[in-house]
Amino acid sequence: MKRNRLLRKLLVGTLMVAMLVPYMGNFTAEASASGNSVDLDTGSDNSNSSRDTYDAATSTSSFILPAGTWVTPQVSHGQDVLVVLPIVNMFKYNVKDVVITPVISTNKSEWPFEILQTGYTQKVDVLLGEEACPNVSDRVQNVVWAFRAREDVLSGYYKIEYNINYTNPACNIESCTISTFVKTIGKAGAGSVDGDDENKGKVSTPRVIVGGFTTSPADVYAGDTFTLNLNIRNTSKKTAVSNLEITLEAAIEGKDENTYSAFLPTSGANTIYVNRIPADGSTDIAIDLTAKADLVQKPYAMNIKMAYEDSDFNPFTSEASVSIPVKQQSKFETSSAEVMPSSIEVGQESNVMFSIYNTGKTKLYNVSVHFEGDSIEGGDTFIGPLESGATGNVDAMVSGVQATMDEGKIKAVISYENESGVVTKEEKEIELFVTEPVFDESMMQDDFMMDEEPKKNRMPVIIAAAAVLMIAAVIVLIVVLKKRKKKKLELTELAELEEELKDEE
């Protein structure tokens, strides 16, 4: 009876807290980090609060924390329950690619729920930081799971841990663990997980988690081989674990018959064996993997399944997940440059044209072209972003400023940024000659002489023309006089003939 009254009190208390949560905005609540725990400051003195330690939610990180709105869920055996984990980013800047995985187990003494699906990992794209969202309550992200309590669940408070991996503001992968509690009500006589008399002297069930991971090299590119280093930690402070079998399963990409693993072990085996991890100890393992060459640029999940035994050879299992960002090499090609004309004089312009092809699998940002050379100036061209497989065209006019002193080579400097804002520059050589303007003195002298000669020779031409006219006039006069003389002679002869005819008559 005493135990039933205690359970009823706990149930009523939990329900009252749950009813008050929607109205928490009516007073000032401030979440702050104190060591590795979360405090909810409501402006009142809680030093004498009867709040149980099971109501606390803690984190191993000073920045990724459970929000002050956390409420311990309560569920009876065989019933469904929604477990809401409110998390908040206390960094100044945003964190991204947040992967949250509850640590599950087949042992009823450490995991109160049925395992109804293959994985419970959830992802949050971005957790806003203080700079992007100054109000702490507005930065809270609620991550929700739907669970069903086991029929043989024990009564009491189960500790639930969540492994969290994320990309920090410096673009490095970090991890932490958030711990919460769930209150369960089992069947009569089911036993308790609270450390009552029937559980006294029992060794705590060991939990094995992934304490962190790194890759070598730090940046993983598609098609490259890298080493994945995992830190495996035994969280139990009393019990060692042994015969640890760790199986790595990469995310599956593609659909139907075209599916494939994002990462393949170079040795062909994806299982690692660890003989023993002492209580509250850890060990580091490493495996060489190759990223598929056609992976797009994004983070890929690696699921880690662990099977192990405690000191009494009881079998246990747990799962974790890490997120490995894969990058694609940025690359492009250019066409042959067309330069028209290929030789200019100082002060003249030439048209330079060529194309830029994005042959990589990642987007190029802020693509631009700058021309360099002692003999030219101008021609700067901004193209903008280039999607994978896209083409950008350069059509620039450069001006000659001084004569070419070398082999007639100028440089087109092509620059672009990747997704992280890192600028890459590549140079392309183009042939263009610039010469000094040419002045032909002999041509100028000939032109000058041609202008002066008409002035000097004008009188002889006029005299010659007058002489020709006079000669022509004399010739015409002689011809006319001869014709007149001939006609007069003919008339005289005709008159004499008529006279003779008359005399004969």
Coordinates of C-alpha atoms in Angstrom, one line a residue:
M1 CA 0.0 0.0 0.0
K2 CA 2.8 2.4 0.9
R3 CA 4.4 1.7 -2.5
N4 CA 1.2 2.2 -4.4
R5 CA 0.7 5.6 -2.6
L6 CA 4.2 6.6 -3.7
L7 CA 3.5 5.6 -7.3
R8 CA 0.3 7.6 -7.3
K9 CA 2.1 10.7 -5.9
L10 CA 4.8 10.4 -8.6
L11 CA 2.1 10.0 -11.3
V12 CA 0.2 13.0 -10.1
G13 CA 3.4 15.1 -9.8
T14 CA 4.5 14.1 -13.3
L15 CA 1.1 15.0 -14.8
M16 CA 1.1 18.4 -13.1
V17 CA 4.6 19.1 -14.6
A18 CA 3.3 18.1 -18.0
M19 CA 0.3 20.4 -17.7
L20 CA 2.5 23.3 -16.7
V21 CA 4.9 23.0 -19.6
P22 CA 2.7 24.8 -22.2
Y23 CA 2.4 27.7 -19.8
M24 CA 6.1 28.2 -19.1
G25 CA 6.2 31.2 -21.4
N26 CA 4.2 33.2 -18.8
F27 CA 7.3 33.6 -16.7
T28 CA 11.0 34.2 -17.4
A29 CA 12.9 31.0 -17.9
E30 CA 16.6 30.9 -18.7
A31 CA 18.6 27.8 -19.7
S32 CA 22.2 27.9 -18.7
A33 CA 25.1 25.5 -18.7
S34 CA 26.6 24.6 -15.3
G35 CA 29.3 22.1 -15.8
N36 CA 27.7 19.3 -17.8
S37 CA 24.1 19.8 -16.6
V38 CA 21.3 22.1 -17.4
D39 CA 19.7 24.5 -15.0
L40 CA 16.3 26.1 -15.4
D41 CA 16.3 29.5 -13.7
T42 CA 12.8 30.7 -13.0
G43 CA 13.8 33.5 -10.6
S44 CA 12.9 31.5 -7.5
D45 CA 15.0 29.6 -5.0
N46 CA 14.8 25.9 -5.8
S47 CA 17.5 24.9 -3.2
N48 CA 14.8 23.1 -1.1
S49 CA 12.9 21.6 -4.1
S50 CA 11.8 18.0 -3.7
R51 CA 12.4 17.5 -7.4
D52 CA 13.9 14.0 -7.9
T53 CA 17.3 13.6 -9.6
Y54 CA 15.5 11.4 -12.1
D55 CA 13.9 14.6 -13.5
A56 CA 17.3 16.0 -14.6
A57 CA 18.6 15.9 -18.2
T58 CA 22.3 16.3 -18.6
S59 CA 24.8 16.6 -21.4
T60 CA 28.6 15.8 -21.7
S61 CA 28.8 19.0 -23.8
S62 CA 28.8 22.5 -22.6
F63 CA 27.1 23.8 -25.8
I64 CA 24.7 21.1 -27.0
L65 CA 22.3 20.8 -24.1
P66 CA 18.8 19.6 -23.2
A67 CA 16.5 22.6 -22.9
G68 CA 14.9 23.6 -19.7
T69 CA 11.5 22.5 -21.0
W70 CA 12.4 18.8 -20.5
V71 CA 9.7 16.8 -18.8
T72 CA 10.3 13.2 -17.7
P73 CA 7.8 11.0 -19.6
Q74 CA 5.8 8.3 -17.8
V75 CA 4.4 5.1 -19.3
S76 CA 2.8 1.8 -18.2
H77 CA 3.7 -1.6 -19.5
G78 CA 2.5 -2.3 -23.0
Q79 CA 1.5 1.3 -23.6
D80 CA 2.6 3.8 -26.2
V81 CA 4.4 7.0 -25.3
L82 CA 5.9 10.0 -27.1
V83 CA 9.4 10.9 -25.8
V84 CA 10.3 14.5 -26.6
L85 CA 14.0 15.5 -26.3
P86 CA 14.3 19.4 -26.5
I87 CA 17.8 20.3 -27.5
V88 CA 19.4 23.8 -27.7
N89 CA 22.6 25.1 -29.2
M90 CA 24.5 27.4 -26.8
F91 CA 27.3 28.2 -29.3
K92 CA 27.4 31.7 -30.7
Y93 CA 27.2 30.3 -34.2
N94 CA 25.0 27.6 -35.8
V95 CA 25.9 23.9 -35.8
K96 CA 24.6 21.6 -38.6
D97 CA 24.2 18.0 -39.6
V98 CA 23.0 17.0 -36.1
V99 CA 22.5 13.2 -35.8
I100 CA 20.7 12.0 -32.7
T101 CA 20.7 8.2 -31.9
P102 CA 19.1 6.8 -28.7
V103 CA 21.3 4.0 -27.1
I104 CA 19.0 0.9 -27.2
S105 CA 19.5 -2.5 -25.7
T106 CA 17.7 -5.9 -25.6
N107 CA 18.1 -6.0 -21.9
K108 CA 14.9 -5.1 -20.1
S109 CA 16.9 -3.7 -17.1
E110 CA 18.4 -0.9 -19.2
W111 CA 15.9 -0.3 -22.1
P112 CA 12.2 -0.1 -21.3
F113 CA 10.8 -0.2 -24.8
E114 CA 10.0 -2.7 -27.5
I115 CA 12.4 -2.6 -30.4
L116 CA 10.0 -2.2 -33.3
Q117 CA 12.3 -0.9 -36.1
T118 CA 15.8 -1.2 -37.3
G119 CA 17.0 2.2 -36.3
Y120 CA 15.9 5.2 -34.3
T121 CA 18.4 7.7 -35.5
Q122 CA 17.0 11.2 -36.3
K123 CA 18.6 14.2 -38.0
V124 CA 18.4 17.9 -37.5
D125 CA 19.8 20.1 -40.3
V126 CA 20.7 23.1 -38.3
L127 CA 20.7 24.2 -34.6
L128 CA 20.6 27.9 -34.5
G129 CA 23.3 29.8 -32.5
E130 CA 23.0 32.9 -30.3
E131 CA 24.1 35.2 -33.2
A132 CA 21.3 33.9 -35.5
C133 CA 18.7 33.7 -32.8
P134 CA 19.4 35.5 -29.5
N135 CA 16.3 34.1 -27.7
V136 CA 17.2 30.8 -26.1
S137 CA 13.6 29.5 -26.1
D138 CA 13.3 30.2 -29.9
R139 CA 16.4 28.1 -30.5
V140 CA 15.0 24.9 -29.0
Q141 CA 14.5 22.0 -31.3
N142 CA 12.1 19.2 -30.2
V143 CA 13.1 15.7 -31.4
V144 CA 10.3 13.2 -30.9
W145 CA 10.2 9.4 -30.7
A146 CA 7.2 7.1 -30.5
F147 CA 7.9 4.2 -28.2
R148 CA 6.0 1.3 -26.8
A149 CA 6.8 0.0 -23.3
R150 CA 7.7 -3.6 -22.9
E151 CA 5.1 -5.9 -21.3
D152 CA 7.8 -7.1 -18.9
V153 CA 9.1 -3.6 -18.2
L154 CA 10.4 -3.0 -14.7
S155 CA 9.0 -0.2 -12.5
G156 CA 11.1 2.9 -11.8
Y157 CA 13.2 5.3 -13.7
Y158 CA 15.2 4.1 -16.7
K159 CA 18.2 6.2 -17.8
I160 CA 18.0 6.9 -21.5
E161 CA 21.1 8.1 -23.3
Y162 CA 21.3 9.8 -26.8
N163 CA 24.5 9.9 -28.8
I164 CA 24.7 13.2 -30.7
N165 CA 27.1 13.9 -33.6
Y166 CA 27.3 17.4 -35.2
T167 CA 29.4 19.7 -37.3
N168 CA 30.6 22.6 -35.2
P169 CA 31.0 26.2 -36.4
A170 CA 34.7 25.4 -37.4
C171 CA 33.4 22.6 -39.7
N172 CA 34.8 19.9 -37.4
I173 CA 32.8 16.8 -36.4
E174 CA 32.1 16.6 -32.7
S175 CA 30.0 14.3 -30.5
C176 CA 28.3 14.3 -27.1
T177 CA 25.9 12.3 -25.0
I178 CA 22.6 13.6 -23.5
S179 CA 21.1 11.6 -20.6
T180 CA 17.5 11.7 -19.6
F181 CA 15.1 9.4 -17.6
V182 CA 11.7 7.7 -18.3
K183 CA 9.4 6.7 -15.5
T184 CA 7.8 3.3 -16.1
I185 CA 5.1 1.3 -14.3
G186 CA 5.4 -2.4 -14.7
K187 CA 3.1 -5.2 -13.8
A188 CA 2.6 -6.3 -10.3
G189 CA 5.7 -8.2 -9.1
A190 CA 7.7 -7.1 -12.2
G191 CA 10.5 -5.8 -10.1
S192 CA 12.2 -2.4 -9.9
V193 CA 15.1 -0.6 -11.5
D194 CA 15.3 1.9 -8.7
G195 CA 17.7 0.0 -6.5
D196 CA 15.2 -1.4 -4.0
D197 CA 15.9 -4.5 -1.8
E198 CA 15.4 -7.0 -4.6
N199 CA 18.0 -5.2 -6.7
K200 CA 20.6 -4.5 -4.0
G201 CA 24.0 -5.9 -4.7
K202 CA 23.2 -6.2 -8.4
V203 CA 26.0 -5.1 -10.8
S204 CA 24.9 -2.3 -13.1
T205 CA 24.3 -3.3 -16.7
P206 CA 27.2 -2.0 -18.9
R207 CA 26.5 0.3 -21.8
V208 CA 28.9 0.6 -24.7
I209 CA 28.8 3.8 -26.7
V210 CA 30.8 5.6 -29.4
G211 CA 32.7 8.3 -27.5
G212 CA 33.9 10.1 -30.6
F213 CA 35.4 9.6 -34.0
T214 CA 37.9 11.1 -36.5
T215 CA 38.9 10.5 -40.1
S216 CA 42.4 10.5 -41.5
P217 CA 42.7 12.6 -43.6
A218 CA 40.3 15.0 -42.0
D219 CA 38.6 15.7 -45.4
V220 CA 37.1 12.7 -47.1
Y221 CA 36.8 13.0 -50.9
A222 CA 34.7 10.7 -53.1
G223 CA 36.8 8.0 -54.6
D224 CA 39.5 8.2 -51.9
T225 CA 40.5 5.8 -49.2
F226 CA 40.5 7.0 -45.6
T227 CA 40.8 5.7 -42.1
L228 CA 37.9 5.9 -39.7
N229 CA 39.0 6.1 -36.0
L230 CA 36.4 5.2 -33.4
N231 CA 36.6 5.7 -29.7
I232 CA 34.5 2.9 -28.0
R233 CA 33.6 3.7 -24.4
N234 CA 32.3 1.4 -21.6
T235 CA 30.1 3.7 -19.5
S236 CA 29.6 1.3 -16.6
K237 CA 31.8 2.2 -13.6
K238 CA 31.6 -1.3 -12.2
T239 CA 31.3 -3.9 -14.9
A240 CA 33.8 -4.7 -17.6
V241 CA 32.7 -5.9 -21.1
S242 CA 34.3 -8.6 -23.2
N243 CA 34.0 -10.3 -26.6
L244 CA 33.0 -7.1 -28.2
E245 CA 31.9 -7.5 -31.8
I246 CA 31.6 -4.2 -33.7
T247 CA 29.9 -4.2 -37.1
L248 CA 30.0 -1.2 -39.4
E249 CA 27.2 -0.7 -41.9
A250 CA 27.5 2.3 -44.3
A251 CA 24.4 4.1 -45.6
I252 CA 22.8 2.5 -48.6
E253 CA 22.5 4.7 -51.7
G254 CA 20.5 4.3 -54.9
K255 CA 17.3 2.4 -55.5
D256 CA 16.3 -1.2 -56.4
E257 CA 19.0 -3.1 -58.1
N258 CA 21.3 -0.1 -58.3
T259 CA 21.8 0.2 -54.5
Y260 CA 25.3 0.3 -53.1
S261 CA 27.1 1.2 -49.9
A262 CA 28.5 4.6 -49.6
F263 CA 31.7 3.2 -48.0
L264 CA 33.4 -0.1 -48.6
P265 CA 36.1 -1.6 -46.3
T266 CA 39.4 -2.0 -48.1
S267 CA 40.0 -5.4 -46.5
G268 CA 36.5 -6.7 -47.4
A269 CA 35.5 -7.2 -43.8
N270 CA 33.3 -4.8 -41.9
T271 CA 33.5 -6.4 -38.4
I272 CA 36.1 -5.7 -35.7
Y273 CA 36.7 -7.7 -32.6
V274 CA 37.7 -6.3 -29.2
N275 CA 38.7 -8.7 -26.4
R276 CA 37.9 -6.5 -23.4
I277 CA 37.1 -3.0 -22.2
P278 CA 37.4 -2.4 -18.5
A279 CA 34.8 -0.6 -16.4
D280 CA 34.7 3.1 -17.2
G281 CA 37.3 2.5 -19.8
S282 CA 37.6 3.0 -23.6
T283 CA 39.5 1.7 -26.6
D284 CA 40.3 3.0 -30.0
I285 CA 39.7 1.1 -33.2
A286 CA 40.4 1.9 -36.8
I287 CA 39.2 0.6 -40.2
D288 CA 40.2 1.6 -43.7
L289 CA 37.3 2.5 -46.0
T290 CA 36.9 3.7 -49.5
A291 CA 34.3 6.2 -50.4
K292 CA 32.4 5.5 -53.7
A293 CA 33.6 7.8 -56.5
D294 CA 30.1 9.0 -57.5
L295 CA 28.9 10.1 -54.1
V296 CA 27.4 13.6 -54.1
Q297 CA 28.8 16.1 -51.6
K298 CA 27.0 15.6 -48.3
P299 CA 27.3 13.8 -44.9
Y300 CA 26.7 10.0 -45.0
A301 CA 25.7 8.0 -41.9
M302 CA 27.7 5.0 -40.7
N303 CA 25.8 2.7 -38.4
I304 CA 27.7 0.9 -35.7
K305 CA 26.3 -2.2 -34.2
M306 CA 27.9 -3.6 -31.0
A307 CA 27.4 -7.0 -29.4
Y308 CA 29.2 -7.8 -26.1
E309 CA 29.0 -9.6 -22.8
D310 CA 29.3 -8.6 -19.2
S311 CA 31.4 -10.4 -16.5
D312 CA 28.6 -12.9 -16.1
F313 CA 28.5 -13.6 -19.9
N314 CA 25.1 -12.0 -20.3
P315 CA 24.7 -10.9 -23.9
F316 CA 24.0 -7.2 -24.7
T317 CA 23.7 -5.2 -27.9
S318 CA 23.8 -1.5 -28.6
E319 CA 23.8 0.8 -31.7
A320 CA 25.3 4.1 -32.6
S321 CA 25.7 6.2 -35.7
V322 CA 28.3 8.7 -36.9
S323 CA 28.0 11.1 -39.8
I324 CA 30.9 11.3 -42.2
P325 CA 30.9 14.4 -44.6
V326 CA 32.1 13.4 -48.1
K327 CA 33.4 16.1 -50.4
Q328 CA 33.8 16.2 -54.2
Q329 CA 36.9 17.6 -55.9
S330 CA 36.0 20.8 -57.7
K331 CA 37.3 20.8 -61.2
F332 CA 36.6 22.4 -64.6
E333 CA 38.0 22.5 -68.1
T334 CA 38.2 25.3 -70.7
S335 CA 37.9 25.5 -74.4
S336 CA 40.5 26.9 -76.8
A337 CA 40.5 30.7 -76.7
E338 CA 39.5 32.7 -79.8
V339 CA 41.4 36.0 -80.0
M340 CA 40.3 38.4 -82.7
P341 CA 42.5 40.0 -83.8
S342 CA 45.5 38.1 -82.4
S343 CA 47.8 41.1 -83.0
I344 CA 46.9 44.7 -82.1
E345 CA 48.6 48.1 -81.8
V346 CA 48.8 50.1 -78.6
G347 CA 45.4 51.7 -78.1
Q348 CA 43.5 49.1 -80.0
E349 CA 41.2 46.3 -78.6
S350 CA 41.0 42.6 -79.1
N351 CA 38.1 40.2 -78.4
V352 CA 38.9 37.1 -76.3
M353 CA 36.3 34.3 -76.1
F354 CA 36.4 30.9 -74.5
S355 CA 34.1 28.6 -72.4
I356 CA 34.4 27.1 -68.9
Y357 CA 32.9 23.6 -68.3
N358 CA 32.2 22.5 -64.7
T359 CA 33.3 18.8 -65.0
G360 CA 33.1 18.1 -61.3
K361 CA 30.1 16.9 -59.2
T362 CA 30.0 20.0 -57.0
K363 CA 28.7 23.5 -57.6
L364 CA 31.2 26.3 -58.3
Y365 CA 30.4 29.7 -56.8
N366 CA 31.4 33.2 -57.9
V367 CA 33.2 32.1 -61.0
S368 CA 35.2 35.0 -62.5
V369 CA 38.0 35.7 -65.0
H370 CA 40.7 38.3 -64.6
F371 CA 43.2 39.1 -67.4
E372 CA 46.9 39.8 -66.5
G373 CA 49.7 41.0 -68.7
D374 CA 52.1 43.9 -69.0
S375 CA 50.8 44.7 -72.5
I376 CA 47.1 44.7 -71.8
E377 CA 44.4 45.9 -69.5
G378 CA 40.6 45.3 -68.8
G379 CA 38.5 42.3 -69.8
D380 CA 37.5 41.3 -66.2
T381 CA 34.4 39.0 -66.5
F382 CA 32.0 37.7 -63.8
I383 CA 30.2 34.5 -64.6
G384 CA 28.6 33.6 -61.2
P385 CA 27.6 30.1 -60.0
L386 CA 28.1 27.1 -62.2
E387 CA 26.1 23.9 -61.5
S388 CA 27.7 20.5 -62.1
G389 CA 27.8 19.9 -65.8
A390 CA 27.0 23.6 -66.7
T391 CA 29.0 25.9 -69.0
G392 CA 30.0 29.5 -68.6
N393 CA 31.1 31.7 -71.5
V394 CA 33.8 34.4 -71.4
D395 CA 33.4 37.2 -73.9
A396 CA 35.9 40.0 -73.0
M397 CA 37.5 43.0 -74.7
V398 CA 41.1 43.7 -73.7
S399 CA 43.0 46.9 -74.7
G400 CA 46.7 47.2 -75.7
V401 CA 48.6 49.5 -73.4
Q402 CA 52.3 48.8 -74.4
A403 CA 54.2 46.7 -76.9
T404 CA 54.7 43.0 -76.1
M405 CA 58.2 42.4 -74.8
D406 CA 58.0 38.6 -74.5
E407 CA 56.5 35.8 -76.5
G408 CA 53.1 37.4 -76.6
K409 CA 51.5 35.5 -73.7
I410 CA 48.8 36.9 -71.5
K411 CA 47.1 35.1 -68.6
A412 CA 43.4 34.5 -67.9
V413 CA 43.1 33.9 -64.2
I414 CA 40.0 31.8 -63.5
S415 CA 38.8 31.9 -59.8
Y416 CA 35.9 30.2 -58.0
E417 CA 34.7 29.4 -54.5
N418 CA 33.6 26.0 -53.0
E419 CA 30.7 25.5 -50.6
S420 CA 33.0 26.5 -47.7
G421 CA 34.0 29.8 -49.3
V422 CA 37.5 28.7 -50.1
V423 CA 38.8 30.4 -53.2
T424 CA 40.7 28.5 -55.9
K425 CA 42.6 30.1 -58.8
E426 CA 43.8 28.6 -62.0
E427 CA 45.7 30.3 -64.9
K428 CA 45.1 29.9 -68.7
E429 CA 47.7 31.2 -71.2
I430 CA 46.5 33.1 -74.2
E431 CA 48.6 34.4 -77.1
L432 CA 48.1 38.1 -78.0
F433 CA 50.7 40.4 -79.5
V434 CA 50.7 44.2 -78.9
T435 CA 52.8 46.4 -81.2
E436 CA 53.7 50.1 -81.3
P437 CA 51.8 52.2 -84.0
V438 CA 53.8 52.2 -87.3
F439 CA 54.3 55.5 -89.4
D440 CA 55.7 55.1 -93.1
E441 CA 57.7 58.3 -93.9
S442 CA 58.2 57.4 -97.6
M443 CA 54.4 57.3 -98.0
M444 CA 54.0 60.6 -96.3
Q445 CA 56.7 62.1 -98.6
D446 CA 55.0 60.7 -101.8
D447 CA 51.7 62.1 -100.6
F448 CA 53.4 65.5 -100.0
M449 CA 55.1 65.5 -103.5
M450 CA 51.8 64.6 -105.1
D451 CA 50.2 67.6 -103.4
E452 CA 53.0 69.9 -104.6
E453 CA 53.5 68.8 -108.2
P454 CA 50.3 70.1 -109.6
K455 CA 51.1 73.6 -108.3
K456 CA 54.6 73.5 -109.9
N457 CA 53.5 72.0 -113.3
R458 CA 50.3 74.0 -113.8
M459 CA 51.7 76.5 -116.4
P460 CA 53.3 73.9 -118.7
V461 CA 50.1 72.0 -118.8
I462 CA 48.1 75.1 -119.6
I463 CA 50.6 76.0 -122.4
A464 CA 50.5 72.5 -123.8
A465 CA 46.7 72.5 -123.7
A466 CA 46.6 75.9 -125.5
A467 CA 49.1 74.7 -128.1
V468 CA 47.0 71.6 -128.8
L469 CA 43.9 73.7 -129.2
M470 CA 45.7 76.1 -131.6
I471 CA 47.0 73.2 -133.7
A472 CA 43.6 71.7 -133.8
A473 CA 42.2 75.1 -134.9
V474 CA 44.8 75.4 -137.7
I475 CA 44.0 71.9 -138.9
V476 CA 40.3 72.7 -139.0
L477 CA 40.9 76.0 -140.8
I478 CA 43.1 74.3 -143.5
V479 CA 40.5 71.6 -144.1
V480 CA 37.8 74.2 -144.4
L481 CA 39.9 76.3 -146.8
K482 CA 40.7 73.3 -148.9
K483 CA 37.1 72.3 -149.1
R484 CA 36.1 75.8 -150.2
K485 CA 38.9 76.0 -152.8
K486 CA 37.9 72.6 -154.2
K487 CA 34.2 73.6 -154.4
K488 CA 35.1 76.9 -156.1
L489 CA 37.2 75.0 -158.7
E490 CA 34.4 72.7 -159.4
L491 CA 32.0 75.6 -159.9
T492 CA 34.4 77.3 -162.3
E493 CA 34.9 74.1 -164.4
L494 CA 31.1 73.7 -164.5
A495 CA 30.6 77.2 -165.7
E496 CA 33.2 76.8 -168.4
L497 CA 31.5 73.6 -169.6
E498 CA 28.2 75.3 -169.9
E499 CA 29.9 78.1 -171.9
E500 CA 31.3 75.6 -174.3
L501 CA 28.0 73.9 -174.8
K502 CA 26.4 77.2 -175.6
D503 CA 29.0 78.1 -178.2
E504 CA 28.5 74.8 -179.9
E505 CA 24.9 75.5 -180.3

